[in-house]
Short mmCIF file of C-alpha atoms and ligand atoms in Angstrom, two decimals:
data_model
loop_
_atom_site.label_atom_id
_atom_site.label_comp_id
_atom_site.label_asym_id
_atom_site.label_seq_id
_atom_site.Cartn_x
_atom_site.Cartn_y
_atom_site.Cartn_z
CA UNK A 244 33.77 -144.99 14.81
CA UNK A 245 32.73 -141.36 14.59
CA UNK A 246 32.55 -140.56 18.24
CA UNK A 247 35.00 -141.91 20.74
CA UNK A 248 35.49 -141.34 24.38
CA UNK A 249 39.24 -140.91 24.07
CA UNK A 250 40.37 -138.68 26.89
CA UNK A 251 43.07 -136.13 26.19
CA UNK A 252 43.12 -134.55 29.63
CA UNK A 253 46.83 -135.37 29.79
CA UNK A 254 47.32 -132.89 26.95
CA UNK A 255 45.33 -130.29 28.85
CA UNK A 256 47.39 -131.01 31.93
CA UNK A 257 50.52 -129.96 30.02
CA UNK A 258 49.13 -126.46 29.53
CA UNK A 259 50.46 -123.60 31.66
CA UNK A 260 48.95 -123.89 35.14
CA UNK A 261 47.06 -120.63 34.78
CA UNK A 262 45.30 -121.86 31.62
CA UNK A 263 44.54 -125.25 33.10
CA UNK A 264 43.02 -123.64 36.19
CA UNK A 265 40.79 -121.44 34.07
CA UNK A 266 39.56 -124.41 32.01
CA UNK A 267 38.92 -126.45 35.15
CA UNK A 268 36.96 -123.61 36.77
CA UNK A 269 34.87 -123.29 33.61
CA UNK A 270 34.15 -127.03 33.75
CA UNK A 271 33.20 -126.80 37.40
CA UNK A 272 30.89 -123.87 36.79
CA UNK A 273 29.27 -125.76 33.91
CA UNK A 274 28.56 -128.60 36.33
CA UNK A 275 26.98 -126.15 38.78
CA UNK A 276 24.83 -124.59 36.07
CA UNK A 277 23.78 -127.91 34.59
CA UNK A 278 25.38 -127.03 31.23
CA UNK A 279 27.92 -128.83 29.08
CA UNK A 280 31.05 -126.83 28.23
CA UNK A 281 33.59 -127.65 25.52
CA UNK A 282 36.82 -126.17 24.22
CA UNK A 283 36.69 -126.28 20.43
CA UNK A 284 38.32 -125.25 17.19
CA UNK A 285 41.86 -124.04 16.66
CA UNK A 286 42.78 -124.45 20.32
CA UNK A 287 41.99 -128.19 20.31
CA UNK A 288 43.53 -128.68 16.87
CA UNK A 289 46.78 -127.10 17.99
CA UNK A 290 46.74 -128.84 21.37
CA UNK A 291 46.66 -132.20 19.60
CA UNK A 292 49.35 -131.09 17.15
CA UNK A 293 51.50 -129.75 19.97
CA UNK A 294 51.45 -126.21 18.58
CA UNK A 295 51.13 -123.38 21.08
CA UNK A 296 47.78 -121.58 20.81
CA UNK A 297 46.08 -119.80 23.67
CA UNK A 298 43.16 -118.54 21.60
CA UNK A 299 40.50 -120.29 23.61
CA UNK A 300 36.98 -120.83 22.32
CA UNK A 301 34.45 -122.38 24.65
CA UNK A 302 31.07 -123.60 23.44
CA UNK A 303 28.30 -123.85 26.01
CA UNK A 304 25.24 -126.00 25.58
CA UNK A 305 23.19 -123.40 27.38
CA UNK A 306 23.21 -119.63 27.81
CA UNK A 307 26.84 -118.70 27.08
CA UNK A 308 26.39 -115.01 27.83
CA UNK A 309 24.96 -115.59 31.31
CA UNK A 310 27.62 -118.25 31.87
CA UNK A 311 30.46 -115.97 30.82
CA UNK A 312 29.14 -113.16 33.03
CA UNK A 313 29.12 -115.39 36.06
CA UNK A 314 32.52 -116.82 35.16
CA UNK A 315 34.11 -113.41 34.61
CA UNK A 316 32.83 -112.11 37.90
CA UNK A 317 34.06 -115.23 39.71
CA UNK A 318 37.61 -114.84 38.43
CA UNK A 319 37.47 -111.06 38.37
CA UNK A 320 38.01 -110.65 34.61
CA UNK A 321 36.76 -108.06 32.16
CA UNK A 322 33.97 -109.09 29.83
CA UNK A 323 32.49 -107.84 26.57
CA UNK A 324 29.11 -109.22 25.55
CA UNK A 325 27.65 -109.46 22.05
CA UNK A 326 24.05 -110.18 22.90
CA UNK A 327 23.05 -110.39 19.25
CA UNK A 328 25.48 -113.25 18.52
CA UNK A 329 25.09 -114.89 21.92
CA UNK A 330 28.82 -114.54 22.48
CA UNK A 331 30.99 -113.06 25.19
CA UNK A 332 34.69 -112.27 25.30
CA UNK A 333 36.39 -112.64 28.65
CA UNK A 334 39.69 -110.87 29.08
CA UNK A 335 41.71 -112.50 31.84
CA UNK A 336 45.06 -110.91 31.11
CA UNK A 337 47.26 -109.91 28.23
CA UNK A 338 47.97 -113.47 27.14
CA UNK A 339 44.77 -115.18 28.12
CA UNK A 340 41.34 -114.41 26.72
CA UNK A 341 38.39 -116.68 26.16
CA UNK A 342 35.48 -116.48 23.74
CA UNK A 343 32.26 -118.04 24.98
CA UNK A 344 29.53 -118.95 22.54
CA UNK A 345 26.18 -120.67 22.85
CA UNK A 346 26.13 -123.89 20.84
CA UNK A 347 24.32 -123.05 17.65
CA UNK A 348 23.00 -124.20 14.37
CA UNK A 349 23.74 -122.07 11.38
CA UNK A 350 22.35 -121.89 7.92
CA UNK A 351 22.83 -119.60 4.98
CA UNK A 352 20.01 -117.89 3.13
CA UNK A 353 22.09 -117.47 0.02
CA UNK A 354 25.73 -118.13 -0.86
CA UNK A 355 28.07 -115.57 0.64
CA UNK A 356 25.42 -114.22 3.02
CA UNK A 357 26.04 -114.08 6.73
CA UNK A 358 24.52 -117.12 8.42
CA UNK A 359 21.19 -117.29 10.19
CA UNK A 360 21.66 -118.60 13.70
CA UNK A 361 19.60 -120.80 16.01
CA UNK A 362 20.39 -122.47 19.31
CA UNK A 363 21.69 -126.02 18.86
CA UNK A 364 23.79 -128.81 20.31
CA UNK A 365 27.58 -129.21 20.28
CA UNK A 366 27.14 -131.49 17.28
CA UNK A 367 25.31 -128.75 15.38
CA UNK A 368 27.88 -126.25 16.48
CA UNK A 369 30.75 -128.33 15.17
CA UNK A 370 28.97 -129.05 11.92
CA UNK A 371 28.70 -125.37 10.99
CA UNK A 372 32.49 -125.08 10.95
CA UNK A 373 34.94 -125.15 8.08
CA UNK A 374 37.19 -128.23 8.22
CA UNK A 375 37.19 -131.51 10.11
CA UNK A 376 40.46 -130.59 11.85
CA UNK A 377 38.70 -127.56 13.33
CA UNK A 378 35.71 -129.60 14.52
CA UNK A 379 37.18 -131.45 17.43
CA UNK A 380 35.89 -130.53 20.87
CA UNK A 381 36.99 -131.47 24.36
CA UNK A 382 34.59 -131.51 27.22
CA UNK A 383 35.44 -129.45 30.29
CA UNK A 384 32.84 -130.68 32.81
CA UNK A 385 34.39 -132.14 35.94
CA UNK A 386 34.20 -135.90 35.59
CA UNK A 387 34.56 -135.81 31.79
CA UNK A 388 37.35 -133.23 31.70
CA UNK A 389 39.40 -133.78 28.54
CA UNK A 390 36.98 -136.15 26.84
CA UNK A 391 37.24 -135.84 23.08
CA UNK A 392 34.14 -135.16 21.04
CA UNK A 393 34.93 -135.81 17.40
CA UNK A 394 31.89 -136.43 15.20
CA UNK A 395 33.48 -135.70 11.86
CA UNK A 396 36.80 -137.52 11.78
CA UNK A 397 38.86 -134.55 12.83
CA UNK A 398 41.59 -136.50 14.58
CA UNK A 399 41.97 -138.90 11.67
CA UNK A 400 42.50 -135.97 9.30
CA UNK A 401 44.80 -134.27 11.76
CA UNK A 402 47.00 -137.36 11.94
CA UNK A 403 46.85 -137.84 8.15
CA UNK A 404 47.46 -134.15 7.37
CA UNK A 405 44.24 -133.60 5.47
CA UNK A 406 42.11 -130.48 5.09
CA UNK A 407 38.55 -131.65 4.46
CA UNK A 408 35.27 -129.76 4.36
CA UNK A 409 32.31 -131.21 6.22
CA UNK A 410 29.66 -130.87 3.55
CA UNK A 411 29.71 -130.22 -0.18
CA UNK A 412 28.27 -126.71 -0.07
CA UNK A 413 30.77 -125.44 2.49
CA UNK A 414 32.82 -123.32 0.06
CA UNK A 415 29.74 -122.12 -1.77
CA UNK A 416 28.21 -120.91 1.47
CA UNK A 417 31.41 -119.32 2.64
CA UNK A 418 34.07 -118.88 -0.05
CA UNK A 419 36.47 -117.25 2.41
CA UNK A 420 37.01 -120.81 3.56
CA UNK A 421 39.00 -121.45 0.39
CA UNK A 422 41.61 -119.02 1.61
CA UNK A 423 41.47 -120.61 5.04
CA UNK A 424 41.95 -124.07 3.51
CA UNK A 425 45.09 -122.89 1.78
CA UNK A 426 46.30 -121.18 4.93
CA UNK A 427 45.95 -124.31 7.08
CA UNK A 428 47.38 -126.50 4.33
CA UNK A 429 50.59 -124.55 4.07
CA UNK A 430 50.82 -123.68 7.75
CA UNK A 431 50.85 -127.31 8.83
CA UNK A 432 52.23 -128.91 5.66
CA UNK A 433 48.85 -130.58 5.02
CA UNK A 434 46.94 -131.15 1.79
CA UNK A 435 43.33 -130.67 0.84
CA UNK A 436 41.66 -133.96 0.14
CA UNK A 437 40.81 -134.45 -3.51
CA UNK A 438 37.08 -133.76 -3.19
CA UNK A 439 37.67 -130.69 -1.08
CA UNK A 440 40.02 -129.28 -3.70
CA UNK A 441 37.51 -130.03 -6.45
CA UNK A 442 34.82 -128.21 -4.51
CA UNK A 443 37.15 -125.28 -3.99
CA UNK A 444 37.86 -125.03 -7.72
CA UNK A 445 34.17 -125.38 -8.55
CA UNK A 446 33.25 -122.67 -6.08
CA UNK A 447 35.81 -120.33 -7.62
CA UNK A 448 34.47 -121.04 -11.10
CA UNK A 449 30.90 -120.32 -10.01
CA UNK A 450 29.92 -116.74 -9.28
CA UNK A 451 29.89 -116.97 -5.48
CA UNK A 452 32.99 -114.87 -5.09
CA UNK A 453 31.28 -111.97 -6.84
CA UNK A 454 28.50 -112.08 -4.28
CA UNK A 455 30.88 -111.91 -1.39
CA UNK A 456 31.95 -108.50 -0.09
CA UNK A 457 35.55 -107.73 -0.91
CA UNK A 458 36.06 -106.82 2.75
CA UNK A 459 35.48 -110.40 3.81
CA UNK A 460 37.95 -111.68 1.24
CA UNK A 461 40.44 -109.03 2.30
CA UNK A 462 40.19 -110.02 5.95
CA UNK A 463 41.15 -113.62 5.18
CA UNK A 464 43.75 -112.50 2.67
CA UNK A 465 45.51 -110.37 5.28
CA UNK A 466 45.40 -113.19 7.82
CA UNK A 467 47.20 -115.18 5.18
CA UNK A 468 49.85 -112.51 4.61
CA UNK A 469 50.64 -112.67 8.32
CA UNK A 470 51.64 -116.33 8.03
CA UNK A 471 55.14 -117.69 7.55
CA UNK A 472 54.46 -119.47 4.28
CA UNK A 473 52.48 -116.68 2.66
CA UNK A 474 54.29 -117.08 -0.67
CA UNK A 475 53.30 -120.74 -0.92
CA UNK A 476 49.75 -119.87 0.05
CA UNK A 477 49.51 -117.30 -2.72
CA UNK A 478 50.83 -119.84 -5.17
CA UNK A 479 48.05 -122.22 -4.10
CA UNK A 480 45.39 -119.52 -4.40
CA UNK A 481 46.67 -118.93 -7.91
CA UNK A 482 46.41 -122.63 -8.74
CA UNK A 483 42.84 -122.70 -7.48
CA UNK A 484 41.98 -119.68 -9.63
CA UNK A 485 40.96 -117.56 -6.67
CA UNK A 486 43.74 -115.02 -6.92
CA UNK A 487 42.86 -113.88 -10.44
CA UNK A 488 39.20 -113.68 -9.55
CA UNK A 489 39.51 -111.82 -6.27
CA UNK A 490 42.48 -109.63 -7.20
CA UNK A 491 42.54 -109.31 -11.00
CA UNK A 492 45.40 -106.78 -11.02
CA UNK A 493 47.77 -109.25 -9.41
CA UNK A 494 50.09 -111.11 -11.76
CA UNK A 495 51.67 -113.71 -9.54
CA UNK A 496 54.58 -114.77 -11.74
CA UNK A 497 57.16 -117.27 -10.56
CA UNK A 498 59.52 -114.35 -10.32
CA UNK A 499 57.19 -112.63 -7.89
CA UNK A 500 56.85 -115.75 -5.76
CA UNK A 501 60.63 -115.98 -5.69
CA UNK A 502 60.89 -112.38 -4.64
CA UNK A 503 58.43 -112.98 -1.81
CA UNK A 504 60.43 -115.94 -0.61
CA UNK A 505 63.61 -113.97 -0.97
CA UNK A 506 62.07 -111.24 1.18
CA UNK A 507 61.55 -113.86 3.91
CA UNK A 508 65.00 -115.35 3.60
CA UNK A 509 67.25 -112.34 3.23
CA UNK A 510 65.91 -110.09 5.92
CA UNK A 511 68.32 -111.35 8.56
CA UNK A 512 71.35 -110.63 6.38
CA UNK A 513 70.03 -107.20 5.61
CA UNK A 514 69.25 -106.57 9.27
CA UNK A 515 72.82 -107.43 10.23
CA UNK A 516 73.96 -104.73 7.84
CA UNK A 517 71.85 -102.04 9.50
CA UNK A 518 73.64 -99.77 11.93
CA UNK A 519 70.40 -98.60 13.52
CA UNK A 520 68.35 -101.74 14.03
CA UNK A 521 64.71 -101.36 13.18
CA UNK A 522 61.98 -103.90 12.77
CA UNK A 523 59.87 -103.99 9.69
CA UNK A 524 56.25 -104.44 8.74
CA UNK A 525 56.17 -107.76 6.94
CA UNK A 526 52.73 -107.12 5.51
CA UNK A 527 53.98 -103.95 3.84
CA UNK A 528 56.91 -105.87 2.38
CA UNK A 529 54.57 -108.43 0.83
CA UNK A 530 52.32 -105.69 -0.48
CA UNK A 531 55.28 -103.97 -2.09
CA UNK A 532 56.38 -107.21 -3.73
CA UNK A 533 52.85 -108.01 -4.91
CA UNK A 534 52.57 -104.60 -6.55
CA UNK A 535 56.12 -104.45 -7.84
CA UNK A 536 55.21 -105.53 -11.37
CA UNK A 537 52.17 -103.27 -11.75
CA UNK A 538 51.67 -100.02 -13.59
CA UNK A 539 50.64 -96.98 -11.55
CA UNK A 540 47.03 -97.35 -12.73
CA UNK A 541 46.92 -100.93 -11.60
CA UNK A 542 48.45 -100.08 -8.26
CA UNK A 543 45.62 -97.63 -7.70
CA UNK A 544 42.98 -100.15 -8.68
CA UNK A 545 44.52 -102.92 -6.64
CA UNK A 546 45.17 -100.82 -3.53
CA UNK A 547 41.57 -99.62 -3.62
CA UNK A 548 40.27 -103.13 -4.04
CA UNK A 549 42.35 -104.30 -1.10
CA UNK A 550 41.11 -101.28 0.89
CA UNK A 551 44.69 -100.46 1.76
CA UNK A 552 45.18 -97.64 4.20
CA UNK A 553 46.44 -94.43 2.65
CA UNK A 554 49.95 -94.78 4.11
CA UNK A 555 50.37 -98.19 2.45
CA UNK A 556 49.06 -97.02 -0.88
CA UNK A 557 51.24 -93.89 -0.90
CA UNK A 558 54.28 -95.94 0.04
CA UNK A 559 53.64 -98.44 -2.76
CA UNK A 560 53.34 -95.59 -5.26
CA UNK A 561 56.62 -94.04 -4.10
CA UNK A 562 58.28 -97.44 -4.26
CA UNK A 563 57.05 -98.07 -7.80
CA UNK A 564 58.41 -94.76 -8.95
CA UNK A 565 61.88 -95.43 -7.56
CA UNK A 566 62.18 -99.05 -8.56
CA UNK A 567 61.31 -98.07 -12.15
CA UNK A 568 64.34 -95.76 -12.39
CA UNK A 569 66.51 -98.48 -13.88
CA UNK A 570 68.63 -98.60 -10.78
CA UNK A 571 71.17 -101.24 -11.87
CA UNK A 572 72.20 -99.14 -14.87
CA UNK A 573 72.28 -95.89 -12.90
CA UNK A 574 74.40 -97.41 -10.17
CA UNK A 575 76.67 -99.30 -12.58
CA UNK A 576 77.51 -96.16 -14.56
CA UNK A 577 79.24 -95.05 -11.38
CA UNK A 578 78.74 -91.33 -11.84
CA UNK A 579 76.06 -90.87 -9.24
CA UNK A 580 77.07 -88.46 -6.52
CA UNK A 581 76.21 -89.26 -2.95
CA UNK A 582 73.51 -86.65 -3.17
CA UNK A 583 72.05 -88.32 -6.27
CA UNK A 584 71.75 -91.52 -4.29
CA UNK A 585 70.28 -89.62 -1.38
CA UNK A 586 67.71 -87.90 -3.60
CA UNK A 587 66.70 -91.17 -5.19
CA UNK A 588 65.93 -92.93 -1.92
CA UNK A 589 64.89 -90.19 0.42
CA UNK A 590 61.30 -90.46 1.63
CA UNK A 591 61.13 -94.24 1.17
CA UNK A 592 60.32 -96.49 4.10
CA UNK A 593 62.79 -99.09 5.30
CA UNK A 594 60.43 -101.71 3.85
CA UNK A 595 60.64 -100.21 0.36
CA UNK A 596 64.39 -99.85 0.64
CA UNK A 597 64.69 -103.46 1.68
CA UNK A 598 62.62 -104.72 -1.24
CA UNK A 599 64.66 -102.61 -3.65
CA UNK A 600 67.82 -104.04 -2.12
CA UNK A 601 66.77 -107.60 -2.94
CA UNK A 602 65.23 -106.89 -6.36
CA UNK A 603 68.37 -106.00 -8.26
CA UNK A 604 72.09 -106.70 -8.04
CA UNK A 605 74.64 -106.36 -5.23
CA UNK A 606 75.61 -102.86 -6.28
CA UNK A 607 72.07 -101.61 -5.86
CA UNK A 608 71.87 -103.35 -2.50
CA UNK A 609 75.12 -101.68 -1.43
CA UNK A 610 73.85 -98.28 -2.56
CA UNK A 611 70.72 -98.84 -0.46
CA UNK A 612 72.80 -99.72 2.59
CA UNK A 613 75.07 -96.71 2.11
CA UNK A 614 71.97 -94.57 1.93
CA UNK A 615 70.41 -96.03 5.08
CA UNK A 616 73.52 -96.26 7.24
CA UNK A 617 75.27 -93.15 6.12
CA UNK A 618 73.65 -90.65 3.78
CA UNK A 619 70.22 -90.59 5.39
CA UNK A 620 71.83 -89.86 8.77
CA UNK A 621 73.53 -86.69 7.60
CA UNK A 622 71.94 -83.49 8.88
CA UNK A 623 73.01 -79.88 8.59
CA UNK A 624 74.27 -78.33 11.79
CA UNK A 625 73.01 -74.88 10.93
CA UNK A 626 69.30 -74.18 11.17
CA UNK A 627 66.91 -71.71 9.61
CA UNK A 628 67.74 -69.34 12.43
CA UNK A 629 71.41 -69.17 11.37
CA UNK A 630 70.36 -68.32 7.85
CA UNK A 631 67.98 -65.60 9.01
CA UNK A 632 70.84 -64.11 11.00
CA UNK A 633 72.70 -63.80 7.70
CA UNK A 634 69.92 -61.50 6.53
CA UNK A 635 67.42 -63.81 4.80
CA UNK A 636 63.73 -63.25 5.52
CA UNK A 637 61.63 -66.21 6.73
CA UNK A 638 60.09 -68.14 3.84
CA UNK A 639 60.79 -70.83 1.26
CA UNK A 640 64.20 -69.31 0.57
CA UNK A 641 65.45 -70.66 3.89
CA UNK A 642 64.49 -74.17 2.97
CA UNK A 643 66.20 -73.90 -0.40
CA UNK A 644 69.42 -72.74 1.20
CA UNK A 645 69.38 -75.45 3.85
CA UNK A 646 68.87 -78.01 1.10
CA UNK A 647 71.90 -76.62 -0.75
CA UNK A 648 73.96 -76.93 2.43
CA UNK A 649 72.79 -80.50 2.92
CA UNK A 650 73.77 -81.35 -0.64
CA UNK A 651 77.31 -80.05 -0.11
CA UNK A 652 77.56 -81.94 3.13
CA UNK A 653 76.28 -85.22 1.72
CA UNK A 654 78.69 -84.88 -1.19
CA UNK A 655 81.50 -84.58 1.34
CA UNK A 656 82.52 -81.04 0.39
CA UNK A 657 81.89 -79.44 3.79
CA UNK A 658 82.02 -80.84 7.32
CA UNK A 659 81.80 -78.43 10.24
CA UNK A 660 79.38 -75.77 11.41
CA UNK A 661 81.80 -73.09 10.22
CA UNK A 662 82.05 -74.78 6.80
CA UNK A 663 78.29 -74.60 6.54
CA UNK A 664 78.09 -70.93 7.51
CA UNK A 665 80.88 -70.06 5.06
CA UNK A 666 79.19 -72.02 2.32
CA UNK A 667 75.96 -70.06 2.84
CA UNK A 668 77.82 -66.75 2.87
CA UNK A 669 79.54 -67.65 -0.41
CA UNK A 670 76.31 -68.83 -1.95
CA UNK A 671 74.52 -65.60 -1.04
CA UNK A 672 77.41 -63.52 -2.35
CA UNK A 673 77.44 -65.42 -5.65
CA UNK A 674 73.71 -65.07 -6.03
CA UNK A 675 73.75 -61.33 -5.43
N1 CTP B 36 35.32 -120.85 11.11
C1 CTP B 36 34.59 -121.30 10.04
N2 CTP B 36 34.49 -120.59 8.87
C2 CTP B 36 35.11 -119.39 8.77
C3 CTP B 36 35.87 -118.89 9.85
C4 CTP B 36 35.97 -119.65 11.01
O1 CTP B 36 34.02 -122.37 10.12
N3 CTP B 36 35.01 -118.70 7.64
C5 CTP B 36 35.42 -121.65 12.35
C6 CTP B 36 36.58 -122.62 12.33
O2 CTP B 36 36.12 -123.89 12.62
C7 CTP B 36 37.53 -122.15 13.39
C8 CTP B 36 36.67 -121.27 14.29
O3 CTP B 36 35.58 -120.84 13.48
O4 CTP B 36 38.09 -123.21 14.13
C9 CTP B 36 37.42 -120.08 14.83
O5 CTP B 36 37.93 -119.31 13.76
P1 CTP B 36 39.35 -118.61 13.81
O6 CTP B 36 39.63 -118.11 15.16
O7 CTP B 36 39.44 -117.69 12.66
O8 CTP B 36 40.28 -119.84 13.42
P2 CTP B 36 41.30 -120.75 14.14
O9 CTP B 36 40.93 -122.13 13.75
O10 CTP B 36 41.44 -120.44 15.56
O11 CTP B 36 42.59 -120.42 13.31
P3 CTP B 36 43.88 -119.55 13.65
O12 CTP B 36 44.81 -120.54 14.24
O13 CTP B 36 44.35 -119.07 12.31
O14 CTP B 36 43.43 -118.46 14.56
#
């Protein structure tokens, strides 16, 4: 049976009161307007799975923009309207926002194009979506509140753990869905059904990816990097052939996958070792790992392809330079001064330092921690002003002298303000 009248209002009733009230008011207003209103998509999927998700999408069989305007003014919420897409975004508070959209039919002029949109029914609206598990709706209207609308077997696949496209051309029309399929698969521990996977592989082998703008691929790719199981997702994208095609510079070896997983697993240990606690940018960590086996040329090509912001690209380039120094050998030789260690690591972000700490052996990791906790904290007490008072004119000379003081201090040869002043005096004397 493709459509049942199962009622899941008891699931809705478990939502935080504030959310429930908002959904009920929307249902009541739909009654008043003579419209049908449905919650759809990820919200319903996660509600059934028992996963928290307050990203609410409401489909209106009727004018969603007018509806949302009336609704927002009734509950005194801010609203942003996209007339062109017949959508409106209602901001209730920091943790509750709702997207309203007019039920629509979509079709694609050519693979990878943006869809052409016409007004439609809830059934049309669900059919334009990616996977059956994302095509379950629940009605909000008063006397049918919580009634499930499931034309495409979404609940069955949700219970069976299956990611299934709705129609054979789905991936051809929108290849970004391949990345989404992998994301949902690994996020929930599901599997693509056999046909769906075949269609994904076929789509990759065809030329549809070339027709798609890299920006659209990047958007989905970065959503993926934000997920917990990103390493597994990348592995799947590799298996499907998408990784090579979309990001040809990336060589996702088993070693790289391991390093990504290690970066997930070892952060807590590393964090415990930090004297000054600081959170990290997980995306940057993954990007560093993904570029860690590339030449400088490839890093440039890849970073440009991924449209990485300049700060990310620069950081990756600095990281590459340092991690190629043959750190295990340098550290093992044991004749690095503190200042050598300082010079090696200075300027690197905590993210780069962390990745370096897990890439090599324990000695390298310890050197990184010594740098972060100790060496990088050392500052000279004297300033440029003190040096000018010793007769040096403003200019680059001041910087050079301060650097020399810092070196002595980091190497543990001087300690106090007076030590620093005396060191400068001696240095100037020697140099004259
Ligand atoms: N959708 C689609 N094809 C895409 C992107 C989105 O069909 N390329 C549909 C999906 O059915 C999805 C809905 O649009 O349910 C909303 O998309 P989005 O908010 O990106 O997805 P969620 O399912 O909410 O996933 P997430 O939990 O990752 O936010």
